[in-house]
XYZ file of C-alpha atoms in Angstrom:
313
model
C -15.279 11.204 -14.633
C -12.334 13.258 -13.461
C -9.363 11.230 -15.620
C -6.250 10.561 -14.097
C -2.849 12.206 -15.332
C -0.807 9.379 -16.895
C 1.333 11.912 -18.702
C 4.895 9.923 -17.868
C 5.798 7.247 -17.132
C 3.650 4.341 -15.703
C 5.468 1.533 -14.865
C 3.770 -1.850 -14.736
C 5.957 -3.658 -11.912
C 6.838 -7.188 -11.470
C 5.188 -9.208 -8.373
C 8.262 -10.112 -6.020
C 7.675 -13.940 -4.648
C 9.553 -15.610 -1.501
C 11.600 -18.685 -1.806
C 8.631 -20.606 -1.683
C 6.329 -18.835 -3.692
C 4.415 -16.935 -1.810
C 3.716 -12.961 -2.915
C 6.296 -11.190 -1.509
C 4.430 -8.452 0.517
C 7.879 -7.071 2.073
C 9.057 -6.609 -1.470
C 6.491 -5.218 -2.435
C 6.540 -2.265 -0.081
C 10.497 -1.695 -1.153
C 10.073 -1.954 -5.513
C 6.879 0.235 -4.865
C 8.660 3.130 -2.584
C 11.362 3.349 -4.868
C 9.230 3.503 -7.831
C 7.085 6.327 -6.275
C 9.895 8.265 -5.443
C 10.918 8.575 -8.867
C 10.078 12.045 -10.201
C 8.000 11.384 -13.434
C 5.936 8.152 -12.732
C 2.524 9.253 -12.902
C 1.241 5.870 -11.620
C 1.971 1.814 -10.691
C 0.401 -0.592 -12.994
C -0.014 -3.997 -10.881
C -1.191 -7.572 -12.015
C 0.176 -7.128 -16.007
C 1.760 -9.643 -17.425
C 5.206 -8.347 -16.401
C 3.302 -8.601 -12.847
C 1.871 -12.523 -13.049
C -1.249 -11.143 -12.267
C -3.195 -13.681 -13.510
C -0.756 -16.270 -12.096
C -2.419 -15.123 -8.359
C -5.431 -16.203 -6.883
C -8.399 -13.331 -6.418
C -7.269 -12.539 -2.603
C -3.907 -12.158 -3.650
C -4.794 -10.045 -6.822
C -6.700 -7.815 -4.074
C -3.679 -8.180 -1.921
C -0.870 -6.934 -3.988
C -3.500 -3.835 -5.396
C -3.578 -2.816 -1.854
C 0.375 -3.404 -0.864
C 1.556 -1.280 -3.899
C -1.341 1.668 -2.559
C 0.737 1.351 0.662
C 4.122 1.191 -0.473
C 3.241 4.770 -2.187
C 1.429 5.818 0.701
C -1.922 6.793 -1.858
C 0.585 9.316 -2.981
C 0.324 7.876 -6.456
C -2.886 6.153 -8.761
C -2.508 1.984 -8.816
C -4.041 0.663 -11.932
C -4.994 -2.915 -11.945
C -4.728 -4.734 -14.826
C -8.024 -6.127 -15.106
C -7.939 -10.287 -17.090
C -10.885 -11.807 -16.418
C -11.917 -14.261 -19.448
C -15.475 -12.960 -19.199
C -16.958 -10.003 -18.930
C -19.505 -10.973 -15.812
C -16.286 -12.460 -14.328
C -14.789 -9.371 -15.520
C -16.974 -7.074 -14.017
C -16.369 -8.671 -10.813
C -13.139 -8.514 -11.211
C -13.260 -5.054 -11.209
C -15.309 -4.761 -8.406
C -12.939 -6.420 -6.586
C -9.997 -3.857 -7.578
C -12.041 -1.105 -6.454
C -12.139 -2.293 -2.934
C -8.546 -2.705 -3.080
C -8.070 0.682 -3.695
C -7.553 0.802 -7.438
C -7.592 3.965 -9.392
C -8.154 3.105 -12.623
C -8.403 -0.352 -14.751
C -5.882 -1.736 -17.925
C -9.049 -3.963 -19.692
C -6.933 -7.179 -20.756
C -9.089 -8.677 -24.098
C -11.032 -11.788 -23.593
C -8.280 -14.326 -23.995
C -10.199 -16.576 -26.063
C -9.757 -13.838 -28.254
C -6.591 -14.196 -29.089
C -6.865 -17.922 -31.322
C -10.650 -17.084 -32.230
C -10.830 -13.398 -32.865
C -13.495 -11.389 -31.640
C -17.056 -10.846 -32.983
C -17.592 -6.606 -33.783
C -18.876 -4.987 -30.999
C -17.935 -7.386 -28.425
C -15.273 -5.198 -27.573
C -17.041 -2.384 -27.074
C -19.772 -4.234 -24.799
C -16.607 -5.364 -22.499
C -15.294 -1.833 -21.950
C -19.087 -0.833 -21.322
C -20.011 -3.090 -18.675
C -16.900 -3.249 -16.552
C -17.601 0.868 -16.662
C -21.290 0.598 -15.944
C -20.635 -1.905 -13.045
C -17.838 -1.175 -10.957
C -17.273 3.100 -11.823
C -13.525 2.378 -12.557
C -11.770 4.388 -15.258
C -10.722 2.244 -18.228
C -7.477 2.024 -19.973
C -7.944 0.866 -23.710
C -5.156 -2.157 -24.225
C -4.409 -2.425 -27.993
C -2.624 -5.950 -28.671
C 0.171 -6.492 -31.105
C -1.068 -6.911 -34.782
C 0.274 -10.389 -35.070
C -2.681 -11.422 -32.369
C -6.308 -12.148 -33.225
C -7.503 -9.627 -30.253
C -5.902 -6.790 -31.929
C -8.681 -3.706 -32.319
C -8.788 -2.591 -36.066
C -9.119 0.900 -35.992
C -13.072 1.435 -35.979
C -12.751 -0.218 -32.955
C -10.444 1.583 -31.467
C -12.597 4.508 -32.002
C -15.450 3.318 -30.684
C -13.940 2.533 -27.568
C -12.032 5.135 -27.012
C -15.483 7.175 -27.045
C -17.165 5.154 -24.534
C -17.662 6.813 -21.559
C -14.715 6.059 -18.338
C -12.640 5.269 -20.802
C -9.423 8.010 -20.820
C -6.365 6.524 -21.974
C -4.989 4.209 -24.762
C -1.854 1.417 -24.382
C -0.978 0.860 -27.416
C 1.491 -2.768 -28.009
C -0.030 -3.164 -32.025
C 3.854 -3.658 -32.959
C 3.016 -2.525 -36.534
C 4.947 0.403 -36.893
C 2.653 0.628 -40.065
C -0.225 0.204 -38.189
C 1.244 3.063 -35.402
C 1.459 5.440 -38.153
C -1.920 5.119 -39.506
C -3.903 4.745 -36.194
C -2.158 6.936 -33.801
C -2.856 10.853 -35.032
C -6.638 9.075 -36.237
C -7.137 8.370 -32.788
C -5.574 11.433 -31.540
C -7.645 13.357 -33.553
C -10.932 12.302 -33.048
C -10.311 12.081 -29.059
C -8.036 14.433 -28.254
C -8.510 14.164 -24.512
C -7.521 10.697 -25.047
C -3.909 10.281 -23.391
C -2.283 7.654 -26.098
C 0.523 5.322 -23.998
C 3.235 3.381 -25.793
C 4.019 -0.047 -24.340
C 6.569 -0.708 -26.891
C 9.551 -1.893 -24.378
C 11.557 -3.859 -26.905
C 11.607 -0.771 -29.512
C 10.394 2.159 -27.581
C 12.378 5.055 -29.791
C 10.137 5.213 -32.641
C 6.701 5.724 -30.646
C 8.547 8.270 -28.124
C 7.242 11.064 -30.569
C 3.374 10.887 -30.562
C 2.679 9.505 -26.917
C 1.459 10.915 -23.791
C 3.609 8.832 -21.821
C 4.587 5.102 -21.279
C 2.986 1.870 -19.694
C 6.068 -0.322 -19.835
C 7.190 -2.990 -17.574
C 10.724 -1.648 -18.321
C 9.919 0.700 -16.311
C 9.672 -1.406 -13.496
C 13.485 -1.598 -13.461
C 14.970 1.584 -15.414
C 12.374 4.648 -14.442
C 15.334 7.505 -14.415
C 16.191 6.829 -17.897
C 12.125 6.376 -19.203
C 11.672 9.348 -17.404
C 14.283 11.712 -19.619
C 13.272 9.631 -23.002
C 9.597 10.632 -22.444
C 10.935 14.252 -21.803
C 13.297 13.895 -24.850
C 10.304 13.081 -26.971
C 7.779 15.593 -26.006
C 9.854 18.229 -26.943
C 11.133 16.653 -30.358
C 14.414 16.646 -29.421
C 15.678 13.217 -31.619
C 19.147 13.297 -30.872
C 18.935 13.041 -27.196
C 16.109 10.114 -27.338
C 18.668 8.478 -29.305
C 21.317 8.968 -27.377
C 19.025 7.387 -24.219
C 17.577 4.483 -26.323
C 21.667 3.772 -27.245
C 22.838 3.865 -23.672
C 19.756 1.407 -22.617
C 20.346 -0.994 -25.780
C 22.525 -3.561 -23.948
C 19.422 -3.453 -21.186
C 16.859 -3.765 -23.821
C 18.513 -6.734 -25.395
C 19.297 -8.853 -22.493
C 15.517 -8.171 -21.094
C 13.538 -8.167 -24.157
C 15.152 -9.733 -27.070
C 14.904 -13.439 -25.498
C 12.903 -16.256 -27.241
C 9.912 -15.749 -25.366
C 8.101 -11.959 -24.225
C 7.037 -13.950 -21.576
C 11.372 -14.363 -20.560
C 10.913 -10.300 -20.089
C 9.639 -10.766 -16.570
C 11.998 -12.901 -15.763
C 14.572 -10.827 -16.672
C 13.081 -7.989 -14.857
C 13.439 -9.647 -11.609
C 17.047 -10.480 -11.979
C 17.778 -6.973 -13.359
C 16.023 -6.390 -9.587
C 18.693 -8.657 -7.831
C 21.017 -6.080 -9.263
C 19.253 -3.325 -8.381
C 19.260 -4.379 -5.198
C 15.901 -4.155 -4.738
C 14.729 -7.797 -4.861
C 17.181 -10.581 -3.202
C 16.382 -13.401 -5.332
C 13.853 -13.460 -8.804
C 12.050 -16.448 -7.849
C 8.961 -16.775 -10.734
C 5.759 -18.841 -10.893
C 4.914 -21.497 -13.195
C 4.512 -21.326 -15.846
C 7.425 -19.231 -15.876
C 11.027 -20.583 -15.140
C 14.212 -19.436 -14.455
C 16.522 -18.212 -17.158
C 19.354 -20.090 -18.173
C 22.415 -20.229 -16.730
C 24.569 -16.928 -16.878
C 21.914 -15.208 -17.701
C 21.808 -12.941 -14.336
C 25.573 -12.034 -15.030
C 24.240 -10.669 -18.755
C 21.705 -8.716 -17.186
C 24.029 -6.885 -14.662
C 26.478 -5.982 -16.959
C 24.100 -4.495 -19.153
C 22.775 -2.429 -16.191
C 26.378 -1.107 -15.292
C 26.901 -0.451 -19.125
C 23.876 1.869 -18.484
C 24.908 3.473 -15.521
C 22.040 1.490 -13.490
C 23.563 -0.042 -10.027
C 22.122 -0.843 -7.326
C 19.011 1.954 -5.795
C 19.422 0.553 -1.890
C 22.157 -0.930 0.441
C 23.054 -4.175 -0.925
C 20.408 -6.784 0.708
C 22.179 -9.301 2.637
């Protein structure tokens, strides 16, 4: 398996809707040119959570895999997240992003997971057969620590040695935890390229990563781009000084009630970008409240983040 260079920034992008609802394919081609062009993304990470993926039916999911691979022009690696409850469904799944023209897949626990737990080696047995049937290279997703699908570390490790899998997201959220697990892991798989998908808090994992798979970087790539940069080379101050100037950004998108809000917020921080026209959502999402879109620009001026295109009419 030839592994694919993540080393930067991935961004996982939102999935742009009409008025109606319907996947946005025009969209699309726009959030996913501008995003290539960015020096420093390595890759587009579609059908996340920050994307709705599993809010689309399977012909969309193949859909948007292959609308992003346009927009870029195959220039750059999609990775699809792959959700699939389980792991025959999975598999196909997987299959299916393949034929899309996926690169690479981010393996989503079994949900059930999450209020149930998962039995030891089940894990491991997902990760093997999506790589064993479909040939796509594997992304490792650790969940946050307060979750039930969480990997303990032994798991992790196991895993991470499987073969097609190259690359680790790590969300745990335990800064405990992060301190513990990350140089184990880098350690005993050093070719292993170790991903922070911290968005809400991103300064404190900036020095041990690889890179970052953030749906923040669906809307603010320039600035991910010089805090990844800032961290490889150690250089604390001017991370800081880049996590300060985005703070206003990272409140008003991340620090909401719900995670879940964070897409939602994405897609208005869009509108201002002036990249999406409207930030139209799918249920089970909804619309943030009102003034809400007013918060979110202001925090993108604060940052020095206006609009990437001609204002859409």
């Amino acid at each position: 398996m030839n592994a694919l260079d993540l080393r930067g920034l991935s961004p996982a992008p939102i999935t742009p809707f009409t008025r109606d609802g319907e996947v946005d394919y025009d969209a699309i081609a726009r959030l996913g040119s501008w995003l290539g062009s960015v020096d420093g993304v390595k890759s587009l990470v579609v059908l996340g959570h920050a994307g709705e993926g599993t809010f689309l039916t399977q012909a969309e999911q193949a859909k948007v895999i292959g609308a992003f691979h346009d927009s870029v022009d195959g220039r750059l690696p999609i990775i699809a997240g792959i959700t699939g409850e389980g792991t025959a469904v999975s598999v196909e799944e997987a299959k299916r992003a393949v034929d899309a023209g996926a690169s690479a897949g981010l393996v989503y626990p079994s949900h059930g997971w999450l209020r149930f737990g998962y039995q030891d080696g089940a894990p491991q047995d997902r990760y093997r057969a999506l790589y064993e049937g479909s040939g796509l290279p594997l992304i490792l997703f650790q969940y946050p620590d307060v979750t039930k699908a969480t990997y303990n570390l032994d798991t992790q490790l196991e895993i991470a040695a499987q073969e097609g899998v190259f690359a680790t997201k790590n969300g745990v959220r335990n800064m405990r935890r992060w301190d513990r697990e990350i140089p184990v892991l880098r350690k005993e798989n050093p070719d292993l390229q170790i991903l922070s998908c911290h968005d809400e808090y991103l300064l404190h994992t900036m020095f041990d990563v690889d890179g970052l798979l953030v749906g923040y970087g669906g809307l603010a790539p320039e600035p991910l781009v010089e805090l990844i940069a800032a961290g490889k080379a150690q250089d604390y101050p001017a991370a800081r000084a880049i996590h300060d100037r985005l703070l206003p950004v990272t409140a008003n998108v991340y620090h909401r009630g719900s995670h879940m809000e964070g897409t939602v917020a994405l897609k208005e921080g869009l509108v201002h970008r002036g990249i999406l026209e409207h930030a139209t959502v799918r249920s089970p999402l909804l619309p943030l409240a009102a003034g809400a879109h007013d918060e979110i620009a202001a925090a993108l001026d604060s940052a020095n983040l206006g609009s990437v295109v001609p204002a859409l009419v």
